[in-house]
Amino acid sequence: MRSTGIVRKLDELGRITLPIELRRNLDVNDRDPLEIFVDEDTIIMKKYNPADIFTGQMEDLVEYKGKKISKSSILELARLAGLNISE
């Protein structure tokens, strides 16, 4: 990790403002979802990119009950279930 030298305070609702330079460099726009990770005492924010819940694949996704699944995972699950499905 590298330091940006930027320090921000939380407001009374626990919010922070990301500087415009960071948003431009990381291509983060208004209303973009950010994923939050915690590693011991470190908070990490990353622009959220939906991925297949099984493989992490980010192409050819289908949403089912709020989860993203790639078409290749769906076909593999069908094969495991003994279904013969052609593409």
mmCIF file of C-alpha atoms in Angstrom:
data_model
loop_
_atom_site.group_PDB
_atom_site.id
_atom_site.type_symbol
_atom_site.label_atom_id
_atom_site.label_comp_id
_atom_site.label_asym_id
_atom_site.label_seq_id
_atom_site.Cartn_x
_atom_site.Cartn_y
_atom_site.Cartn_z
ATOM 1 C CA MET A 1 0.000 0.000 0.000
ATOM 2 C CA ARG A 2 1.196 3.498 -0.688
ATOM 3 C CA SER A 3 0.248 6.687 1.115
ATOM 4 C CA THR A 4 -1.507 9.482 -0.748
ATOM 5 C CA GLY A 5 -0.772 12.029 1.969
ATOM 6 C CA ILE A 6 -4.478 12.900 2.078
ATOM 7 C CA VAL A 7 -6.183 13.052 5.486
ATOM 8 C CA ARG A 8 -9.950 13.382 5.871
ATOM 9 C CA LYS A 9 -12.186 13.518 8.958
ATOM 10 C CA LEU A 10 -15.442 11.613 9.326
ATOM 11 C CA ASP A 11 -18.554 13.764 9.576
ATOM 12 C CA GLU A 12 -21.212 13.227 12.259
ATOM 13 C CA LEU A 13 -22.831 10.463 10.151
ATOM 14 C CA GLY A 14 -19.540 8.580 9.654
ATOM 15 C CA ARG A 15 -19.031 9.715 6.060
ATOM 16 C CA ILE A 16 -15.847 10.789 4.306
ATOM 17 C CA THR A 17 -15.342 12.619 1.029
ATOM 18 C CA LEU A 18 -12.998 11.103 -1.525
ATOM 19 C CA PRO A 19 -10.908 13.806 -3.214
ATOM 20 C CA ILE A 20 -11.717 14.456 -6.864
ATOM 21 C CA GLU A 21 -8.145 13.520 -7.879
ATOM 22 C CA LEU A 22 -8.607 10.003 -6.441
ATOM 23 C CA ARG A 23 -12.042 9.624 -8.017
ATOM 24 C CA ARG A 24 -10.692 10.647 -11.418
ATOM 25 C CA ASN A 25 -7.589 8.429 -11.193
ATOM 26 C CA LEU A 26 -9.605 5.396 -10.059
ATOM 27 C CA ASP A 27 -12.602 6.081 -12.356
ATOM 28 C CA VAL A 28 -15.047 6.300 -9.437
ATOM 29 C CA ASN A 29 -18.163 8.291 -10.316
ATOM 30 C CA ASP A 30 -21.202 9.520 -8.381
ATOM 31 C CA ARG A 31 -23.297 6.616 -7.089
ATOM 32 C CA ASP A 32 -20.700 3.966 -8.081
ATOM 33 C CA PRO A 33 -20.789 1.107 -5.558
ATOM 34 C CA LEU A 34 -17.647 0.624 -3.482
ATOM 35 C CA GLU A 35 -16.741 -2.618 -1.764
ATOM 36 C CA ILE A 36 -15.278 -2.344 1.749
ATOM 37 C CA PHE A 37 -12.727 -4.808 3.137
ATOM 38 C CA VAL A 38 -11.106 -4.959 6.566
ATOM 39 C CA ASP A 39 -7.622 -6.377 7.180
ATOM 40 C CA GLU A 40 -6.888 -6.226 10.922
ATOM 41 C CA ASP A 41 -6.886 -2.450 11.575
ATOM 42 C CA THR A 42 -6.919 -1.369 7.906
ATOM 43 C CA ILE A 43 -10.001 -0.385 5.898
ATOM 44 C CA ILE A 44 -9.729 -0.959 2.145
ATOM 45 C CA MET A 45 -12.220 0.418 -0.372
ATOM 46 C CA LYS A 46 -12.415 -0.896 -3.915
ATOM 47 C CA LYS A 47 -14.699 -0.064 -6.822
ATOM 48 C CA TYR A 48 -17.240 -2.887 -6.867
ATOM 49 C CA ASN A 49 -17.246 -5.150 -9.905
ATOM 50 C CA PRO A 50 -19.783 -7.965 -9.767
ATOM 51 C CA ALA A 51 -18.356 -11.423 -10.368
ATOM 52 C CA ASP A 52 -19.493 -15.050 -10.524
ATOM 53 C CA ILE A 53 -19.997 -16.285 -6.954
ATOM 54 C CA PHE A 54 -18.316 -19.601 -7.803
ATOM 55 C CA THR A 55 -15.382 -18.707 -10.059
ATOM 56 C CA GLY A 56 -14.894 -14.932 -9.826
ATOM 57 C CA GLN A 57 -15.388 -14.686 -13.601
ATOM 58 C CA MET A 58 -16.669 -11.261 -14.660
ATOM 59 C CA GLU A 59 -17.948 -12.012 -18.176
ATOM 60 C CA ASP A 60 -21.313 -13.377 -19.321
ATOM 61 C CA LEU A 61 -23.068 -12.921 -15.962
ATOM 62 C CA VAL A 62 -26.684 -13.707 -15.143
ATOM 63 C CA GLU A 63 -28.351 -12.487 -11.951
ATOM 64 C CA TYR A 64 -30.321 -15.043 -9.956
ATOM 65 C CA LYS A 65 -31.881 -14.187 -6.582
ATOM 66 C CA GLY A 66 -29.462 -11.292 -6.129
ATOM 67 C CA LYS A 67 -26.339 -13.322 -6.980
ATOM 68 C CA LYS A 68 -24.208 -13.167 -10.127
ATOM 69 C CA ILE A 69 -23.477 -16.447 -11.916
ATOM 70 C CA SER A 70 -21.639 -16.879 -15.219
ATOM 71 C CA LYS A 71 -23.248 -18.863 -18.008
ATOM 72 C CA SER A 72 -20.312 -21.300 -17.950
ATOM 73 C CA SER A 73 -20.968 -21.985 -14.228
ATOM 74 C CA ILE A 74 -24.648 -22.553 -14.973
ATOM 75 C CA LEU A 75 -23.751 -25.077 -17.677
ATOM 76 C CA GLU A 76 -21.281 -26.840 -15.364
ATOM 77 C CA LEU A 77 -23.879 -27.032 -12.580
ATOM 78 C CA ALA A 78 -26.394 -28.472 -15.044
ATOM 79 C CA ARG A 79 -23.848 -31.119 -16.094
ATOM 80 C CA LEU A 80 -23.184 -31.974 -12.413
ATOM 81 C CA ALA A 81 -26.932 -32.352 -11.914
ATOM 82 C CA GLY A 82 -27.029 -34.824 -14.807
ATOM 83 C CA LEU A 83 -28.841 -32.510 -17.226
ATOM 84 C CA ASN A 84 -27.880 -32.586 -20.878
ATOM 85 C CA ILE A 85 -28.041 -28.985 -22.080
ATOM 86 C CA SER A 86 -26.669 -27.705 -25.382
ATOM 87 C CA GLU A 87 -25.603 -24.096 -25.778
#
